[in-house]
Coordinates of C-alpha atoms and ligand atoms in Angstrom, one line a residue:
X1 CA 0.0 0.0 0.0
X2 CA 1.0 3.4 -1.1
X3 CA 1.3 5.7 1.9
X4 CA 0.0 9.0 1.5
X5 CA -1.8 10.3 4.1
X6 CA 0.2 9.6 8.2
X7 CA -2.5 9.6 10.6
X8 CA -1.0 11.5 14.3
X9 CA -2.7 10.6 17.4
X10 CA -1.5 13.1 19.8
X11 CA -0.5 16.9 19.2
X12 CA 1.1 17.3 21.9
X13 CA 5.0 18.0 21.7
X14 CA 6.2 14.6 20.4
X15 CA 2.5 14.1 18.1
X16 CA 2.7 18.2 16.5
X17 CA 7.0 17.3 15.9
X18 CA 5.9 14.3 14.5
X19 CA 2.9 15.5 12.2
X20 CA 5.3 19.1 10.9
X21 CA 8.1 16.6 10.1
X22 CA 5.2 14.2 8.1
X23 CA 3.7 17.5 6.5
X24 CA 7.3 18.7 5.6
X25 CA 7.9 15.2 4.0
X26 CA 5.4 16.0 1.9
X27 CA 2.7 13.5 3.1
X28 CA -1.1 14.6 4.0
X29 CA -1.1 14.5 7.8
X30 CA -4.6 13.9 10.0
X31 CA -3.6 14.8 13.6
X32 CA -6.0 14.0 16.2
X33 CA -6.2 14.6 19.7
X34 CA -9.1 14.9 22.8
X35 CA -9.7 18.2 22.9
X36 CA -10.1 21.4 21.2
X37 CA -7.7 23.5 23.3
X38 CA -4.6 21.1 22.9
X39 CA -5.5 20.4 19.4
X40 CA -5.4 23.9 18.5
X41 CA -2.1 24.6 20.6
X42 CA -0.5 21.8 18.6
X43 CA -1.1 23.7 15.5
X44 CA 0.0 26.8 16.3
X45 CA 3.1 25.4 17.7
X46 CA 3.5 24.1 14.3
X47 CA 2.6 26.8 12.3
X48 CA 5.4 29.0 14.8
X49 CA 8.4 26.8 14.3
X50 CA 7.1 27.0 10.3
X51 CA 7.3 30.4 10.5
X52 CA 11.1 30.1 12.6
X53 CA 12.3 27.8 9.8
X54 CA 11.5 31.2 6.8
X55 CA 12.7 33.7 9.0
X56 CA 15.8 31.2 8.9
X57 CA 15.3 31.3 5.3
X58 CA 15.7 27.3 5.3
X59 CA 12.1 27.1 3.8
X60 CA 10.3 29.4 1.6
X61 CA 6.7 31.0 2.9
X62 CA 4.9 29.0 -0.1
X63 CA 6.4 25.9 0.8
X64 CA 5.2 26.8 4.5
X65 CA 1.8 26.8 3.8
X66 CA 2.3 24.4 1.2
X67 CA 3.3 22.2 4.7
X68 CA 0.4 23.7 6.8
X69 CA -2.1 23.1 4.1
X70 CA -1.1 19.0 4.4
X71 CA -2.4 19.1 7.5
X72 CA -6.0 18.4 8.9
X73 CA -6.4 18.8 12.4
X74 CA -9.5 16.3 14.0
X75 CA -11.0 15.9 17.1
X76 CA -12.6 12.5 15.9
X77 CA -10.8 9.3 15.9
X78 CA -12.7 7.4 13.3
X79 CA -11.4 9.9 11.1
X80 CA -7.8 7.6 11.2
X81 CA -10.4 5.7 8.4
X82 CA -8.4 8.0 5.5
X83 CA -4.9 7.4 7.3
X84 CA -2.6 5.0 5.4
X85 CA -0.1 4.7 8.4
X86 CA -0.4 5.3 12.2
X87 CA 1.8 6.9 14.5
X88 CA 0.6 7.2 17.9
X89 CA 1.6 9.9 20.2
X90 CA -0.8 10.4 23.0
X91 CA 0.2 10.2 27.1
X92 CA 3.2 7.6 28.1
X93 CA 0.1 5.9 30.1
X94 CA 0.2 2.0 29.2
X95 CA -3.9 1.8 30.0
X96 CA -4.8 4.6 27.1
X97 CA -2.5 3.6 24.9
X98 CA -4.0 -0.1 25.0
X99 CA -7.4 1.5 24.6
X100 CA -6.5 3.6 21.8
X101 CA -4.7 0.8 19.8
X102 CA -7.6 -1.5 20.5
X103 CA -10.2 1.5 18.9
X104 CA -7.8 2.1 15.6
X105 CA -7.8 -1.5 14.8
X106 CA -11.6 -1.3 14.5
X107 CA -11.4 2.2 13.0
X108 CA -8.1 1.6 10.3
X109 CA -8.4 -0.2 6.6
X110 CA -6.7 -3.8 7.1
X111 CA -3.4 -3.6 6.3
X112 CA -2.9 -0.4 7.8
X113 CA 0.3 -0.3 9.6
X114 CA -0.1 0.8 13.7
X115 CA 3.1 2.3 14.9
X116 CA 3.8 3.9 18.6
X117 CA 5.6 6.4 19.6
X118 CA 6.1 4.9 23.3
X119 CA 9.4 5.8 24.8
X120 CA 9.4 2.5 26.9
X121 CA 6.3 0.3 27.1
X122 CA 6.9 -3.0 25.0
X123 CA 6.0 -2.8 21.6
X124 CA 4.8 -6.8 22.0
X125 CA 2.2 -5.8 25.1
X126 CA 1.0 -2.9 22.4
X127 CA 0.3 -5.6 19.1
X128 CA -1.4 -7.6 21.7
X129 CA -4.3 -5.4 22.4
X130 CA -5.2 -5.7 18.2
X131 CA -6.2 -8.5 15.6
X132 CA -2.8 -7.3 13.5
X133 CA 0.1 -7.6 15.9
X134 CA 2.3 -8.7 12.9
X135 CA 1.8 -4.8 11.5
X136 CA 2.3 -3.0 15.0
X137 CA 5.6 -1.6 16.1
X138 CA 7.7 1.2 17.8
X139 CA 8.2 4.4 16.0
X140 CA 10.3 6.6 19.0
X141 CA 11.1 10.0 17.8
X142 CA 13.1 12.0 20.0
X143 CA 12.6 15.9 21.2
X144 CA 12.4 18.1 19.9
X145 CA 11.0 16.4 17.0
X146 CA 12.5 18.6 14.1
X147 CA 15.5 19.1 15.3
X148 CA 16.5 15.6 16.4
X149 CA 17.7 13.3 13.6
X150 CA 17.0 9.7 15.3
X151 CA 14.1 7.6 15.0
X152 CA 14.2 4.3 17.4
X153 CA 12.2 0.9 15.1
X154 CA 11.6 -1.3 17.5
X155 CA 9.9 -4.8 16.4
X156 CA 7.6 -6.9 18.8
X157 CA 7.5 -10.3 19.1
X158 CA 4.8 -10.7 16.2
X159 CA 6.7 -7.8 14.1
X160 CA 6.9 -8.9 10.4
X161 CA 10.4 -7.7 8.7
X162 CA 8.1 -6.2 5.6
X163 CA 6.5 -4.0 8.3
X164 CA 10.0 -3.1 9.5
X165 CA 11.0 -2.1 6.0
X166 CA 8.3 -0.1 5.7
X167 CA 8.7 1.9 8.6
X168 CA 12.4 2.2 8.2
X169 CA 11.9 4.0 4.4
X170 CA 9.4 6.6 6.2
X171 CA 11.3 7.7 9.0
X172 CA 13.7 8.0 5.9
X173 CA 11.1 10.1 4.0
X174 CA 10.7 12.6 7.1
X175 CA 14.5 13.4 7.4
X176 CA 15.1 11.1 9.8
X177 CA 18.0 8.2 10.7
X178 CA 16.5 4.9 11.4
X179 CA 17.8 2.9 14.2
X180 CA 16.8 -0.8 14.9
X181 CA 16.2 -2.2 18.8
X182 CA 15.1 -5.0 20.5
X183 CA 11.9 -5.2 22.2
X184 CA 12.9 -5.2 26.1
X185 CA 11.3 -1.9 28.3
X186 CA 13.1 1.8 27.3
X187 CA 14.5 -0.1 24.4
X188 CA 18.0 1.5 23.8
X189 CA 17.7 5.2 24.1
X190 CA 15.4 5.0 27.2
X191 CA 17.7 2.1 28.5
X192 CA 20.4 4.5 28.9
X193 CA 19.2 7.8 29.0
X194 CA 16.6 8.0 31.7
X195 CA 18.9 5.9 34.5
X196 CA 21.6 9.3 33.8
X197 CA 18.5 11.4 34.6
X198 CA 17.7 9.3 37.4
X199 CA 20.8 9.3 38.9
X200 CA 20.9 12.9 38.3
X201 CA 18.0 13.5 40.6
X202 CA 19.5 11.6 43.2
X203 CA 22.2 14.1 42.9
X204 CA 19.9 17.0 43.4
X205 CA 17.8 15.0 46.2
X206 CA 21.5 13.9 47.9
X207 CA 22.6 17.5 48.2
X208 CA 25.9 16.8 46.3
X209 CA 25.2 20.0 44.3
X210 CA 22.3 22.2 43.2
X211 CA 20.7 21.9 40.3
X212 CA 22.4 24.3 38.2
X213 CA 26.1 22.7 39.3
X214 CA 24.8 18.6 38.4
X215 CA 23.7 20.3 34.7
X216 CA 27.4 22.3 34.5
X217 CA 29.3 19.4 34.7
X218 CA 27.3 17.1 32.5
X219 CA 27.4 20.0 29.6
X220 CA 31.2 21.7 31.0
X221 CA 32.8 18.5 31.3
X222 CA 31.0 15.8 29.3
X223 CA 29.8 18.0 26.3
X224 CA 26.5 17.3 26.2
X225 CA 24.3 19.9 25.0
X226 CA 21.5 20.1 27.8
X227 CA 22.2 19.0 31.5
X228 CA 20.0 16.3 32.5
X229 CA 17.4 18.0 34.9
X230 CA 16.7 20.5 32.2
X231 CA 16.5 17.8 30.2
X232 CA 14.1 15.8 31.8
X233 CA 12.1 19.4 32.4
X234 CA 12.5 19.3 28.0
X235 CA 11.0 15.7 28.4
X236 CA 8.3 15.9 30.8
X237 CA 9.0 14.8 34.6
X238 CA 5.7 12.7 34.3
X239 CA 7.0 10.8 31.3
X240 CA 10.4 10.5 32.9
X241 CA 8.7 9.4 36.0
X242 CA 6.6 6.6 33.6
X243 CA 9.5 5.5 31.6
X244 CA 11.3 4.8 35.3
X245 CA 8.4 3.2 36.3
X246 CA 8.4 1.3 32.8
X247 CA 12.1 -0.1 33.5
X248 CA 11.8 -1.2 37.5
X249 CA 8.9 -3.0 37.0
X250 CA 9.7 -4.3 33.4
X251 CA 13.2 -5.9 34.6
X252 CA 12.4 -5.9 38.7
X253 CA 15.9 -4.5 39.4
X254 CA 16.5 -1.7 42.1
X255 CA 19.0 -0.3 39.8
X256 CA 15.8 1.6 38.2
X257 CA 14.4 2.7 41.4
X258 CA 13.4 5.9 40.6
X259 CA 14.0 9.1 42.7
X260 CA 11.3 9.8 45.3
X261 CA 12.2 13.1 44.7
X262 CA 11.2 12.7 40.7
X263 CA 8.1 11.6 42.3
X264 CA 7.0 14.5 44.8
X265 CA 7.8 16.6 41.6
X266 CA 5.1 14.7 39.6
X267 CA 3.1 14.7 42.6
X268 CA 3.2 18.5 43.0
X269 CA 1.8 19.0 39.2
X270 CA 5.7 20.2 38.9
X271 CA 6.1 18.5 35.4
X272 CA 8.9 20.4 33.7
X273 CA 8.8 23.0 31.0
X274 CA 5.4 22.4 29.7
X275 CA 4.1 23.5 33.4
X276 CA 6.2 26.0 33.9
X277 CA 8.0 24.3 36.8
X278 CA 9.8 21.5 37.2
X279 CA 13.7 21.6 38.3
X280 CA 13.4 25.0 37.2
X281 CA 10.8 27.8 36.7
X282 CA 9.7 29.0 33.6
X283 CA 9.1 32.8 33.4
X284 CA 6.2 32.9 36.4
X285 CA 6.8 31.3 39.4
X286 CA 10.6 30.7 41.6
X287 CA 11.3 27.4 42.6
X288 CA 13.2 26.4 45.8
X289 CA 17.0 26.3 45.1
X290 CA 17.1 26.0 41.8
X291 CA 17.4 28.5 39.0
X292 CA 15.1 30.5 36.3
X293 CA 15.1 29.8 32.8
X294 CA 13.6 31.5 30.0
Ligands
LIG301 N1 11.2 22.8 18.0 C1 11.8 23.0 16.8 N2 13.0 23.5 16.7 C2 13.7 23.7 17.9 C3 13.1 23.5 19.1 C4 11.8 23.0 19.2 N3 11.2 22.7 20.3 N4 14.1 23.8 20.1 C5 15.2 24.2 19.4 N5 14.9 24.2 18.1 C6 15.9 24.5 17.0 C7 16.3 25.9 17.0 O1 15.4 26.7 16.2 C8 17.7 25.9 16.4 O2 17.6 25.8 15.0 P1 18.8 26.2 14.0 O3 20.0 25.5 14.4 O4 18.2 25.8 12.7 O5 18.9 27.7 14.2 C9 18.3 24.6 16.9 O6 17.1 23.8 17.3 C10 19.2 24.8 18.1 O7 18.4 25.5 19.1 P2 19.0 26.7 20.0 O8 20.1 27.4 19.3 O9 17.8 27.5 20.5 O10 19.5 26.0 21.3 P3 20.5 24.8 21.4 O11 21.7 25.0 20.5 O12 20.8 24.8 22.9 O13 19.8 23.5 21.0 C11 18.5 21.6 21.5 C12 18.6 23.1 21.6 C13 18.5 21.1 20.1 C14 17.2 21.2 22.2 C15 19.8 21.0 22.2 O14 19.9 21.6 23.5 C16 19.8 19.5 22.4 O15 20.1 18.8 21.5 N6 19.4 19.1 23.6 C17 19.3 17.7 23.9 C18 17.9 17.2 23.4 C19 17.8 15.7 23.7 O16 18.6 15.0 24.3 N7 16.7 15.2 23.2 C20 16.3 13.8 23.4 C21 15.4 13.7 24.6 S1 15.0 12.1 25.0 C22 13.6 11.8 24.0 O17 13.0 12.6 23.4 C23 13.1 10.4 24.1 C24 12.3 10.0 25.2 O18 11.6 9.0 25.0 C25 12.2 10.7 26.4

């Protein structure tokens, strides 16, 4: 089958990266999400970083609206009926993610390929909850979506390699660089990534520094380009907190015990950038002991 038209479940910051990127790719995007308000805001996040990428003069204003014009925001599921491919972006929240892969497979044309964006819950567990496990699998783009160049394929047990192929010549198509993993929770990136953030956290929560010294000597003295509690404000402290989860339960090792301090965060509603607070504040509000960002 020909795809044409991606169908984005989510527009939230991984689903609206992932349906410009698509739109950019010259596919016809349908974008979908629960409600009006964070439909909306996904588009006109989109239609800004358009508008960043003229002023940059990397694209022209035609070909901007060209891009913007590909895409049909939805608040209706069943409109995934015109989609010719999947990716699913909503919450990192096993439970909805099994009821919304269990409502495509009724609403998609057979054949129709169902890919997730899930930074950690196994691929297999995801198949299981439709009738076409062998044309499920993990599609994990990274954030911020346009700017990052990786795109995690992660087969499940039932995976079939034409599938793979098929997903690995799309990512392709929208700029991206394919890299195969296994099925086993956080896959690779998450596998590495969020036990550095972890361990980060129990830095802060330790008192060996504050959080602006822990991010200095990850970016001063290991080069890399964010420290890792502004990263995990970049990434949500709710999904870090889920992906943690994901991994301590997923392998039962207390090496992914993750921070009680990560947790009072989420507890407090403190989730990161898209909040306003998490490890740091974000224009309104000060946090205690750690630092303002813009
Ligand atoms: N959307 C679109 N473009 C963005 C953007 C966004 N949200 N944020 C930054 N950019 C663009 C900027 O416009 C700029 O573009 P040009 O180079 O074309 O001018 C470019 O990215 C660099 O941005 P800045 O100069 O403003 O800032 P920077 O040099 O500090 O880079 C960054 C910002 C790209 C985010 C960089 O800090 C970075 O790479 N950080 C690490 C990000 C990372 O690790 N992501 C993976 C997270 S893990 C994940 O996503 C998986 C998971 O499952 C949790």
């Amino acid at each position: 089958m020909e795809i044409k038209t991606i169908g984005v479940i989510g527009a939230g910051q991984m689903g609206g990266g992932i349906a410009q990127v698509a739109a950019a790719g010259g596919f016809q995007v349908i974008i979908n999400d629960v409600a009006k308000v964070l439909l909306d805001k996904g588009l006109t996040t989109i239609g800004k970083n358009l508008d960043r990428l003229v002023q940059k003069e990397r694209i022209t204003e035609s070909a901007k609206k060209e891009a913007l014009a590909r895409i049909k925001g939805t608040l209706l599921l069943k409109e995934m009926a015109g989609a010719d491919f999947i990716v699913e972006a909503v919450t990192e929240d096993e439970r909805i993610k099994l009821a919304v892969f269990k409502e495509l497979d009724e609403i998609c044309r057979p054949g129709v390929l169902l890919a997730s964006n899930t930074s950690s819950i196994p691929i297999t567990r995801i198949a299981s909850a439709t009738k076409r496990p062998e044309i499920v699998i993990g599609m994990h783009f990274m954030n911020p979506v346009p700017v990052m160049r990786l795109v995690e394929i992660i087969k499940g047990l039932a995976t079939s390699e034409g599938t793979f192929q098929v997903t690995k010549d799309l990512a392709i198509k929208m700029g991206k660089t394919p890299v195969e993993a296994n099925d086993y929770p956080g896959f690779i990136s998450n596998r590495i990534l969020m036990p550095m953030i972890n361990e980060a956290i129990f830095a802060l929560y330790q008192g060996v520094g504050p959080a602006e010294a822990i991010d200095q000597v990850m970016k001063l003295g290991m080069n890399h380009p964010m420290g890792p509690l502004e990263l995990a404000d970049l990434i949500g402290l709710d999904t870090c907190l889920a992906i943690m989860n994901t991994l301590y339960e997923g392998f039962g090792d207390p090496k992914y015990f993750p921070c009680p301090l990560l947790k009072k965060y989420v507890d407090a509603g403190y989730a990161g950038k898209k909040t306003g607070r998490g490890f740091y504040s974000y224009g309104q509000r000060a946090t205690f002991g750690s630092g303002e960002k813009q």
